[in-house]
GROMACS .gro file of C-alpha atoms in nm:
model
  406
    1UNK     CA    1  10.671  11.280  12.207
    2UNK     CA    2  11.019  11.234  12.237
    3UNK     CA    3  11.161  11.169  12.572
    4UNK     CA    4  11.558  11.144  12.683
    5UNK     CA    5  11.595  10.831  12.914
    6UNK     CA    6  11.937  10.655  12.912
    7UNK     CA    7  12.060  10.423  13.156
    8UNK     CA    8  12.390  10.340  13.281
    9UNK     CA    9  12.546  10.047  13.477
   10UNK     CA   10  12.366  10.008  13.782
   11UNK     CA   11  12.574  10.134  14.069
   12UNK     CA   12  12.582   9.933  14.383
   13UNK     CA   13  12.632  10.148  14.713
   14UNK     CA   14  12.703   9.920  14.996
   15UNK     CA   15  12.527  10.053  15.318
   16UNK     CA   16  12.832   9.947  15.518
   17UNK     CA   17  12.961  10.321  15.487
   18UNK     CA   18  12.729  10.424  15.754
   19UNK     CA   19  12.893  10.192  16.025
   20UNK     CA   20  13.241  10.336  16.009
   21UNK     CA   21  13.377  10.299  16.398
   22UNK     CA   22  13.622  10.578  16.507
   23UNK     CA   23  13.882  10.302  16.554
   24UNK     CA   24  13.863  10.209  16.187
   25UNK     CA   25  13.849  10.563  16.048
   26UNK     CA   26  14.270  10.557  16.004
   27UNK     CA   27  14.273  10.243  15.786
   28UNK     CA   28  13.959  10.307  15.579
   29UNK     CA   29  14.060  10.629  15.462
   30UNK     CA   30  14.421  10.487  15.314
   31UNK     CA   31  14.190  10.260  15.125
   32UNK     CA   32  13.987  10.482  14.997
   33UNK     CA   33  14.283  10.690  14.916
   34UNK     CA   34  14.495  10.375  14.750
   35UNK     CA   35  14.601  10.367  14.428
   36UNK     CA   36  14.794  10.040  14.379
   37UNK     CA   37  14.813   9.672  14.485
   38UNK     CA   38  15.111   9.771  14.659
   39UNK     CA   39  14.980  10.015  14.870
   40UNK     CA   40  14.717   9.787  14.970
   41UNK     CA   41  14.909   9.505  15.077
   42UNK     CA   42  15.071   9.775  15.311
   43UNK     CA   43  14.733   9.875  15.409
   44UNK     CA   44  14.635   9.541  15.455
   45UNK     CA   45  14.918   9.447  15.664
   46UNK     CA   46  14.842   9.803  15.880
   47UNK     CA   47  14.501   9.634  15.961
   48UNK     CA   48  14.638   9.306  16.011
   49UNK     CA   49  14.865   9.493  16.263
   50UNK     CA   50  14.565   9.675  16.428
   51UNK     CA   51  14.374   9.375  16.495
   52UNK     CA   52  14.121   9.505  16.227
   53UNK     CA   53  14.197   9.211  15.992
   54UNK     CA   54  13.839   9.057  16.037
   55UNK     CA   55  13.664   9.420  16.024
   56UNK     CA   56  13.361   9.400  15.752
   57UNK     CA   57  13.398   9.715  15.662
   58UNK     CA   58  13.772   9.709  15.619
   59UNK     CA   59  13.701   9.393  15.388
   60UNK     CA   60  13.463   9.503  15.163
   61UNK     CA   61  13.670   9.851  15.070
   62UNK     CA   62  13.991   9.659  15.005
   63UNK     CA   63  13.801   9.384  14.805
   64UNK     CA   64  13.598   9.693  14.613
   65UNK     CA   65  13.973   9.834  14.522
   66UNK     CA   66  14.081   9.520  14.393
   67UNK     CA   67  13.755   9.464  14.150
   68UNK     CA   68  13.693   9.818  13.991
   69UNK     CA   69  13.998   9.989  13.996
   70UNK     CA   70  14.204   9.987  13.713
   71UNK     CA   71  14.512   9.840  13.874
   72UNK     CA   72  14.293   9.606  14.066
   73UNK     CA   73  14.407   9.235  14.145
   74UNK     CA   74  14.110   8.992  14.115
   75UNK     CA   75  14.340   8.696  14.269
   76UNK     CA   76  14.425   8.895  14.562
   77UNK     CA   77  14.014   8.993  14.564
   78UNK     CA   78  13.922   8.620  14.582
   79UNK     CA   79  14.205   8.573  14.865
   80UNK     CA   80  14.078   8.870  15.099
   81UNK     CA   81  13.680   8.713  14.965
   82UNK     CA   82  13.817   8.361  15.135
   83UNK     CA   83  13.911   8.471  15.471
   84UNK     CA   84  13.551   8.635  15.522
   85UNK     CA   85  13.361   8.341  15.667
   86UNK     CA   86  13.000   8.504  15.564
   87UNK     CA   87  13.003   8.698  15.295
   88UNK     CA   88  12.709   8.932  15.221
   89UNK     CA   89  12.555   8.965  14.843
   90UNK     CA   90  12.745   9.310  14.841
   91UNK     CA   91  13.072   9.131  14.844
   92UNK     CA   92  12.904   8.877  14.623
   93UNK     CA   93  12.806   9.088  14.368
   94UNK     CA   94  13.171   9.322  14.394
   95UNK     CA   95  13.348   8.963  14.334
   96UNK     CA   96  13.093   8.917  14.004
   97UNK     CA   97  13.175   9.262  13.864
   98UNK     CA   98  13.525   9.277  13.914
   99UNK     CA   99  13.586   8.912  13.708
  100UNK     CA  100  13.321   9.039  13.431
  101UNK     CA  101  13.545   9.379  13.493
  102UNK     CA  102  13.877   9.214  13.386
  103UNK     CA  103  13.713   9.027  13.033
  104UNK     CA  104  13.686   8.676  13.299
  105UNK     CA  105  13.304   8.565  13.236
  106UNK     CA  106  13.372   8.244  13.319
  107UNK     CA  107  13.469   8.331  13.670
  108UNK     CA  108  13.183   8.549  13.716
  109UNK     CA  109  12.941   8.233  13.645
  110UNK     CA  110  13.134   8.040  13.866
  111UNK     CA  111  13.073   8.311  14.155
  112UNK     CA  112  12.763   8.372  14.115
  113UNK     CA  113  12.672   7.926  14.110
  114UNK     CA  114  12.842   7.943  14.449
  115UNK     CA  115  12.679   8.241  14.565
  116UNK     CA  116  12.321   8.007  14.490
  117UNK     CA  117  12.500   7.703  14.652
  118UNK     CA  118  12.557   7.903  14.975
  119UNK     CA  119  12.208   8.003  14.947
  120UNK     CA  120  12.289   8.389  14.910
  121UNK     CA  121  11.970   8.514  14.686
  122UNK     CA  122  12.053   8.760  14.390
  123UNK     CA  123  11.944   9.110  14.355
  124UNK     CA  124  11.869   9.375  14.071
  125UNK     CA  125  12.238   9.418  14.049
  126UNK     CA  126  12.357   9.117  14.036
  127UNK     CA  127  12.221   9.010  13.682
  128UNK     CA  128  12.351   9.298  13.491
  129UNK     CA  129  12.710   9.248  13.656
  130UNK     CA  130  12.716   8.893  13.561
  131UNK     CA  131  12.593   8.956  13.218
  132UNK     CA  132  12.706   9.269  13.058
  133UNK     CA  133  13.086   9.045  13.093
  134UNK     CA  134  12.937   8.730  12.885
  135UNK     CA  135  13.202   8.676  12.582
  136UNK     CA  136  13.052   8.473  12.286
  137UNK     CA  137  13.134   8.101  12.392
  138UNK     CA  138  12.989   8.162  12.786
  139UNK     CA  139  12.678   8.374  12.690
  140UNK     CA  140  12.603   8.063  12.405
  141UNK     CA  141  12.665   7.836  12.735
  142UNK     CA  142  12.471   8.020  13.006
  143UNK     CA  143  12.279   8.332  12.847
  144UNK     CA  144  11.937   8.114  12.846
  145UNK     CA  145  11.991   7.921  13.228
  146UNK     CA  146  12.055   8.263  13.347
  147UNK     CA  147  11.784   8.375  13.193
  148UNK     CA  148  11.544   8.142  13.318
  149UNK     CA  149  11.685   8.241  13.709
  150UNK     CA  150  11.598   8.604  13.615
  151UNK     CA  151  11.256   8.495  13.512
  152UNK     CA  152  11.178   8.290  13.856
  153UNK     CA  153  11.330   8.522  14.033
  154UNK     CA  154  11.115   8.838  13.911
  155UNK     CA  155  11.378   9.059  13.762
  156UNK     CA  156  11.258   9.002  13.419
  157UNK     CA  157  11.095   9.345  13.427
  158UNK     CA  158  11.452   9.525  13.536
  159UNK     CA  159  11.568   9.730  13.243
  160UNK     CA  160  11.922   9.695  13.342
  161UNK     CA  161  11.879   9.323  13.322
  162UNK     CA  162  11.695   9.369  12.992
  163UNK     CA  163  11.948   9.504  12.862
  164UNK     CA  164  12.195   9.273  12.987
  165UNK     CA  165  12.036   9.007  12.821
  166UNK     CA  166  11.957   9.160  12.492
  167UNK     CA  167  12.360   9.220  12.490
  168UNK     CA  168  12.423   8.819  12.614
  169UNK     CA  169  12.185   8.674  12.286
  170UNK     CA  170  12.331   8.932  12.053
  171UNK     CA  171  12.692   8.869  12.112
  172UNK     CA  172  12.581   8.470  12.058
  173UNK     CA  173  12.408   8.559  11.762
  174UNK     CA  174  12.095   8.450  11.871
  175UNK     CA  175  11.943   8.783  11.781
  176UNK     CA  176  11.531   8.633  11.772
  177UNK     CA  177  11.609   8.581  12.189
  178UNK     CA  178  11.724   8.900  12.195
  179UNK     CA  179  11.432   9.074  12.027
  180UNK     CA  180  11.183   8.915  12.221
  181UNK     CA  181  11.366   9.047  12.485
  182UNK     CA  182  11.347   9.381  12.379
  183UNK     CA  183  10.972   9.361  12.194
  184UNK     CA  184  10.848   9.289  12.587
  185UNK     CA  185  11.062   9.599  12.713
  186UNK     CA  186  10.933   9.966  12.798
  187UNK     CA  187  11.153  10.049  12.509
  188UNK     CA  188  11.181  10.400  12.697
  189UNK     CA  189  11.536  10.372  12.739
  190UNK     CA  190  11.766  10.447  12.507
  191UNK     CA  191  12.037  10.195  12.590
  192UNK     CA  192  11.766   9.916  12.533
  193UNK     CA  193  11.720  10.035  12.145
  194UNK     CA  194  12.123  10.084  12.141
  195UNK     CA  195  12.190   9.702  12.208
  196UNK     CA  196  11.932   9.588  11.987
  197UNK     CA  197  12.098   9.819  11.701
  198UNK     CA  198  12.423   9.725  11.827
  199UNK     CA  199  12.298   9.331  11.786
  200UNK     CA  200  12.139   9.360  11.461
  201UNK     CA  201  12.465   9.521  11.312
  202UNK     CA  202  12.596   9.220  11.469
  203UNK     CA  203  12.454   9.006  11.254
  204UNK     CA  204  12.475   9.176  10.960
  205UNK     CA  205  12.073   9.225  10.962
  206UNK     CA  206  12.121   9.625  10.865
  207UNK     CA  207  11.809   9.625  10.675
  208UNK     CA  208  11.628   9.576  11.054
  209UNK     CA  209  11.876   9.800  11.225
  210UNK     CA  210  11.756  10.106  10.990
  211UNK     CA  211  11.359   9.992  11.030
  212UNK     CA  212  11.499   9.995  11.466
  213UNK     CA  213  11.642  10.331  11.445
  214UNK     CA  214  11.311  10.499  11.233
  215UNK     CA  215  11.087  10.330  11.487
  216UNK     CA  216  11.357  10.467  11.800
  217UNK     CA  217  11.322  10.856  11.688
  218UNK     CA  218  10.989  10.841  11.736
  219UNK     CA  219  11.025  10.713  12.118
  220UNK     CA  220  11.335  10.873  12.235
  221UNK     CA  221  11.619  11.091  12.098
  222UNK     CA  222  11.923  10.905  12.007
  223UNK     CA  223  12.237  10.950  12.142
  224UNK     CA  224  12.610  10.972  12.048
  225UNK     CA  225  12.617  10.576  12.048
  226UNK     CA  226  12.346  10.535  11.847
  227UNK     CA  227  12.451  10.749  11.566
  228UNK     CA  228  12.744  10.603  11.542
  229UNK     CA  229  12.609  10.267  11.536
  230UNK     CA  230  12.314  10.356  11.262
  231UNK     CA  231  12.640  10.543  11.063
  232UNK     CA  232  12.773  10.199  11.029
  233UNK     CA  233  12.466  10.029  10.903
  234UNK     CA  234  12.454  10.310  10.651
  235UNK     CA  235  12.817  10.232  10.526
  236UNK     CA  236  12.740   9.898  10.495
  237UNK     CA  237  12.418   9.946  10.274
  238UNK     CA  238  12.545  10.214  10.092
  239UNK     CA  239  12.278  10.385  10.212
  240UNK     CA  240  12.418  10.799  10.168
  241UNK     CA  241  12.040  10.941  10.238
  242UNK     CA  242  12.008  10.759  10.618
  243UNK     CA  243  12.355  10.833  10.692
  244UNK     CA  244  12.250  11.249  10.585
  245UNK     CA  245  11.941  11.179  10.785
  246UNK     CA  246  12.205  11.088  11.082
  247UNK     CA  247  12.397  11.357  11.062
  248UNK     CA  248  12.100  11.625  11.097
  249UNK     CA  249  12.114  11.534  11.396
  250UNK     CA  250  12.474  11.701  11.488
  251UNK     CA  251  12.414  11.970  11.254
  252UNK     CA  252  12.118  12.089  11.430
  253UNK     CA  253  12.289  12.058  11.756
  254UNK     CA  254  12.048  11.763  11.893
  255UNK     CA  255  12.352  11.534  11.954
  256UNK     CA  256  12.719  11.660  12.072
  257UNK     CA  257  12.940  11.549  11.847
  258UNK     CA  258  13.278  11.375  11.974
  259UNK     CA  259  13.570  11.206  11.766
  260UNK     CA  260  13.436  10.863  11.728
  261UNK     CA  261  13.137  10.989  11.585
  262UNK     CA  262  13.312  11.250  11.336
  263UNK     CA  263  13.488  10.952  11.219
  264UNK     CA  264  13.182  10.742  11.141
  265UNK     CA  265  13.025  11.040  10.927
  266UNK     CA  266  13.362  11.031  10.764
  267UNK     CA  267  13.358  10.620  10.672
  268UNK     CA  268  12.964  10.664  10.598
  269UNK     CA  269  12.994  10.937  10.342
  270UNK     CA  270  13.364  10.766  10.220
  271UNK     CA  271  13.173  10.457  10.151
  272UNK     CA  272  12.883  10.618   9.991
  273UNK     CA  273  13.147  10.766   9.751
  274UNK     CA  274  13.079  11.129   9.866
  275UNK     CA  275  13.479  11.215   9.929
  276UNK     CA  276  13.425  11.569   9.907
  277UNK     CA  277  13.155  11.571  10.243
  278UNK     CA  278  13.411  11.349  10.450
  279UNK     CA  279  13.724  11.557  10.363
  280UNK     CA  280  13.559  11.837  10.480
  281UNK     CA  281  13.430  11.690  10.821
  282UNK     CA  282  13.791  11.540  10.843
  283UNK     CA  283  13.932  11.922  10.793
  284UNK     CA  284  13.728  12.093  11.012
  285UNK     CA  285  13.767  11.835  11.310
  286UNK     CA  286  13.947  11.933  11.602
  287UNK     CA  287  14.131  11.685  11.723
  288UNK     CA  288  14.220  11.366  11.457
  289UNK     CA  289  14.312  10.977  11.619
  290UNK     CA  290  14.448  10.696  11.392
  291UNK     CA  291  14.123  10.609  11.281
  292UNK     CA  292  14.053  10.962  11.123
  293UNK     CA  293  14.371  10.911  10.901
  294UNK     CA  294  14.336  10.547  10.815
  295UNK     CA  295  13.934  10.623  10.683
  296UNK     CA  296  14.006  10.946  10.517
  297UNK     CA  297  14.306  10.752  10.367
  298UNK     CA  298  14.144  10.449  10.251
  299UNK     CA  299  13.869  10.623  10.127
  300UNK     CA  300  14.028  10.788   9.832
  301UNK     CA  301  14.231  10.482   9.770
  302UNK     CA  302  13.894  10.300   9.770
  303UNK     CA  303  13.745  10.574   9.524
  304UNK     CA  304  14.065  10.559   9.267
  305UNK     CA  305  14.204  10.878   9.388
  306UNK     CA  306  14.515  10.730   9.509
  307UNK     CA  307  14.720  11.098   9.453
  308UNK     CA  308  14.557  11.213   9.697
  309UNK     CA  309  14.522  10.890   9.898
  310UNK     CA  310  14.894  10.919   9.888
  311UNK     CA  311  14.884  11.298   9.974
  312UNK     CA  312  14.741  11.212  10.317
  313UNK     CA  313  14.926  10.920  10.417
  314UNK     CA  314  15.227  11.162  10.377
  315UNK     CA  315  15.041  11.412  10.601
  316UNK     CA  316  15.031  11.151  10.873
  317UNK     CA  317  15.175  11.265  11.177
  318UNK     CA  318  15.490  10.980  11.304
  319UNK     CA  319  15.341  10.739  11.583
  320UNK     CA  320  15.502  10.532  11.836
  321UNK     CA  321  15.559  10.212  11.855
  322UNK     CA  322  15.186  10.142  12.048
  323UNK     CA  323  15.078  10.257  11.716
  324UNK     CA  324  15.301  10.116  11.466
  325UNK     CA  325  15.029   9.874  11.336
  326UNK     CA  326  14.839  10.153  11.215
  327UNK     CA  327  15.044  10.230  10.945
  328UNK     CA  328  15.021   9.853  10.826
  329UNK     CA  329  14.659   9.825  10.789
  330UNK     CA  330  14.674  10.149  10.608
  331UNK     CA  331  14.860   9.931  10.334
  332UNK     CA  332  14.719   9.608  10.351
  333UNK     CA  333  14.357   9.784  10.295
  334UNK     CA  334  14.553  10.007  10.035
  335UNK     CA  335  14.690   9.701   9.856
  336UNK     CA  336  14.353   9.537   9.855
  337UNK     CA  337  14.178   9.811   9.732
  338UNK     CA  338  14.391   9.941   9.442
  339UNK     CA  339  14.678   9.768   9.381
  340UNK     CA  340  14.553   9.355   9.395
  341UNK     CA  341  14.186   9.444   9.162
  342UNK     CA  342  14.493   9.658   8.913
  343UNK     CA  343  14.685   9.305   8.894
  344UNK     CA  344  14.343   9.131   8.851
  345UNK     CA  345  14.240   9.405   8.575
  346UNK     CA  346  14.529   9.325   8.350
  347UNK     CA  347  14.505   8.908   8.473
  348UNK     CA  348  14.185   8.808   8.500
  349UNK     CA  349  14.241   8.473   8.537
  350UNK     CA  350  14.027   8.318   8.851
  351UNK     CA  351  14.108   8.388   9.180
  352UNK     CA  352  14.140   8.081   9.296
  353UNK     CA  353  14.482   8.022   9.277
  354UNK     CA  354  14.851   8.185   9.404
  355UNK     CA  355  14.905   8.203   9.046
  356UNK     CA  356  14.691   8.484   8.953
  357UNK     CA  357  14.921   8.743   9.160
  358UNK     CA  358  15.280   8.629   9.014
  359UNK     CA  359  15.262   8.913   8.771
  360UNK     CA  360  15.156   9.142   9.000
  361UNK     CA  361  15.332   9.502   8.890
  362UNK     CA  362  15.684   9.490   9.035
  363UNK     CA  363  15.663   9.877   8.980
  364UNK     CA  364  15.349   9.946   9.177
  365UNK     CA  365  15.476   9.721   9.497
  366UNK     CA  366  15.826   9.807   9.458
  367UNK     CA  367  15.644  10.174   9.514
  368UNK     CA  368  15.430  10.036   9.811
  369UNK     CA  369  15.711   9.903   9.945
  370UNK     CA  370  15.911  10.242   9.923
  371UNK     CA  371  15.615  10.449  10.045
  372UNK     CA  372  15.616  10.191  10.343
  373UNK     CA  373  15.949  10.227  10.432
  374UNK     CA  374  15.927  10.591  10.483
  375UNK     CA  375  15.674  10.587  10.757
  376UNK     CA  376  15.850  10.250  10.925
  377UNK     CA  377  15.624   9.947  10.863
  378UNK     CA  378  15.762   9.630  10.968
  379UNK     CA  379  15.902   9.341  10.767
  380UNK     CA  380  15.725   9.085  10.876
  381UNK     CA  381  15.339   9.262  10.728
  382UNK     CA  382  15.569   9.306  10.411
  383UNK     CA  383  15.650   8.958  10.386
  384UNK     CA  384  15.299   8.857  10.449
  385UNK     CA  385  15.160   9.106  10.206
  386UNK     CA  386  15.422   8.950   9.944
  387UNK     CA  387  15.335   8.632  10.050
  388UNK     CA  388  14.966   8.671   9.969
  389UNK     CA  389  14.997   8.784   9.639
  390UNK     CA  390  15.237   8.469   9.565
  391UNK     CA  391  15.558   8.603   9.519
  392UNK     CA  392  15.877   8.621   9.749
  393UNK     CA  393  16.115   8.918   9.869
  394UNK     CA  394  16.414   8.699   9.633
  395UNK     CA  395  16.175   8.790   9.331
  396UNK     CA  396  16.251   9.145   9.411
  397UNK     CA  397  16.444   9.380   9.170
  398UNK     CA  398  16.472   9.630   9.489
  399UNK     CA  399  16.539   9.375   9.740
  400UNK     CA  400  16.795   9.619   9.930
  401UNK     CA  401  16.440   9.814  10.022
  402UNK     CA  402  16.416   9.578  10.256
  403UNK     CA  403  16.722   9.586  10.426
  404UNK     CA  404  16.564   9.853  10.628
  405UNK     CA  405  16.344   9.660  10.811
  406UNK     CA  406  16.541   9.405  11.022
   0.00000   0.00000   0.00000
């Protein structure tokens, strides 16, 4: 039987909003109102005014703003944290969140040491926080010590934590921790088998990512994630039968489909060579991003069909500036995949050396060069590009092209 169970990040609810006092009702509700450092600092100041600077509940709502919302300040978090002379684990585990929040794992760890040196004991939540922020270099440095405190500590059983940790061995590449992990799970939720999928693909293990996915349909249905995950794996083996297998599963209306994962049927059935299937996914999607037009793009240059490679680049809406690199990579992966193996083709000297580009076709990159132009790519990824193939913009019998770019 297949069952639907997915998880999400635990949610911590402090009980503190049950103890609001009438004379702290004005304050608290402009925090939970704010909706910028600088209205907080106002806010702050309001309490300060009011004699409410020490109030717990006050605290906690102003350190809560600065660690999950968006325009949060984690140094102002850790100043308002300081002045609290006892803080509880709710505030411990808000100041944990908020640095894994903001990409600062190392922080996180350093919270949560002095949370054990002040003899505060973790919770259910605070293991997930800590770890779902782990980078490479701090998970390789503390994913097993934490580990081992999850194990004394009786948490080992938690499927957020589970989850956490399968996440902290796979981003360190130590992907037999994190299927031990997993083989003790329930392995009845379906953000467990994601991370495991997710960790596999990590390590380039897609053979065991396919043989995860088979054994995950029969257990629970997959989700959005998933699919896009296994759609990878499927592109990367070549694999055009899984990746049909995949996308029964938005064709029969089991799994909503959304614009990341319309894109990864696209790439799957591009790299499986099956152009015709991914232009029509691409045509009948609703809404395109950059990545719909850089993989229907690259596919046909990647299948020869660089017409109509060209055809679409020209039907590329203009971006702004946040974009601008988009248009780049569309050439650099163009150049790679047509006009560099071309050179090689009529050169096939080894490709050791700088050497084997120097009679790269002046023609076809004076053409790349024009074709980049037109949509505004920048001089410096043309000198680079040029650069890489062992020539130099002097060399150039259209060097005014490049006028255009400084």
């Amino acid at each position: 039987m297949v069952t639907v169970v997915a998880s999400t990040s635990p949610t911590h609810i402090s009980p503190l909003n049950r103890f609001q006092s009438p004379e702290t009702n004005i304050p608290l509700s402009l925090v939970e109102n704010c909706n910028s450092m600088d209205q907080l600092k106002q806010i702050h100041l309001q309490a300060i005014r009011k004699g409410l600077a020490s109030d717990s509940i006050i605290h906690f709502k102003m350190i809560a703003f600065c660690c999950t919302h968006e325009s949060g300040c984690l140094n102002y978090a850790r100043y308002l944290f300081d002045t609290i002379p006892q803080p509880n684990l709710y505030i411990w585990n808000t100041m944990i969140k908020g640095y894994s929040r903001i990409n600062c794992p190392q922080y996180a760890v350093s919270m949560y040491k002095e949370m054990l040196e002040k003899s505060v004991k973790p919770d259910h939540y605070t293991f997930p926080f800590l770890l779902n922020g782990f980078t490479s270099e701090v998970a390789l440095q503390c994913g097993k010590p934490i580990h081992a405190h999850v194990w004394k500590l009786g948490f080992d059983s938690n499927v957020f934590v589970q989850n956490g940790l399968i996440r902290v061995y796979s981003v360190c590449f130590q992907i037999d921790s994190a299927r031990g992990v997993f083989d003790v799970s329930s392995k009845t939720d379906v953000v467990t088998w994601n991370t495991m999928i997710s960790g596999c693909n990590r390590s380039e293990l897609f053979e065991e990512s396919m043989k995860l996915f088979y054994a995950m349909e029969k257990r629970v249905l997959p989700t959005s994630v998933t699919l896009v995950s296994v759609l990878s794996t499927s592109s990367k083996l070549k694999d055009l039968d899984a990746g049909k297998r995949v996308h029964q599963y938005v064709t029969s209306g089991k799994v909503e489909p959304n614009l990341t994962l319309e894109n990864a049927l696209i790439d799957m059935y591009a790299s499986c060579g099956a152009m015709d299937v991914a232009l029509g996914i691409f045509q009948s999607m609703e809404k395109r991003d950059v990545i719909s037009w850089t993989t229907i793009v690259v596919g046909f240059a990647n299948s020869g069909q660089i017409n109509i490679a060209r055809k679409y680049f020209d039907l590329m809406p203009e971006r702004d500036q946040r974009s601008g690199m988009f248009v780049e990579e569309i050439f650099l992966r163009y150049a790679l995949s047509y006009f560099i193996p071309k050179a090689l083709t009529h050169h096939p000297q080894s490709p050791q050396t700088h050497k084997n580009y120097e009679n790269f076709s002046e023609v076809n990159f004076n053409d790349l060069i024009k074709m980049c132009s037109e949509k505004k790519c920048n001089y410096i990824f043309l000198f680079n590009l040029r650069r890489a193939i062992g020539c130099t913009f002097s060399t150039l019998k259209t060097r005014e092209i490049h006028t255009i770019f400084y």
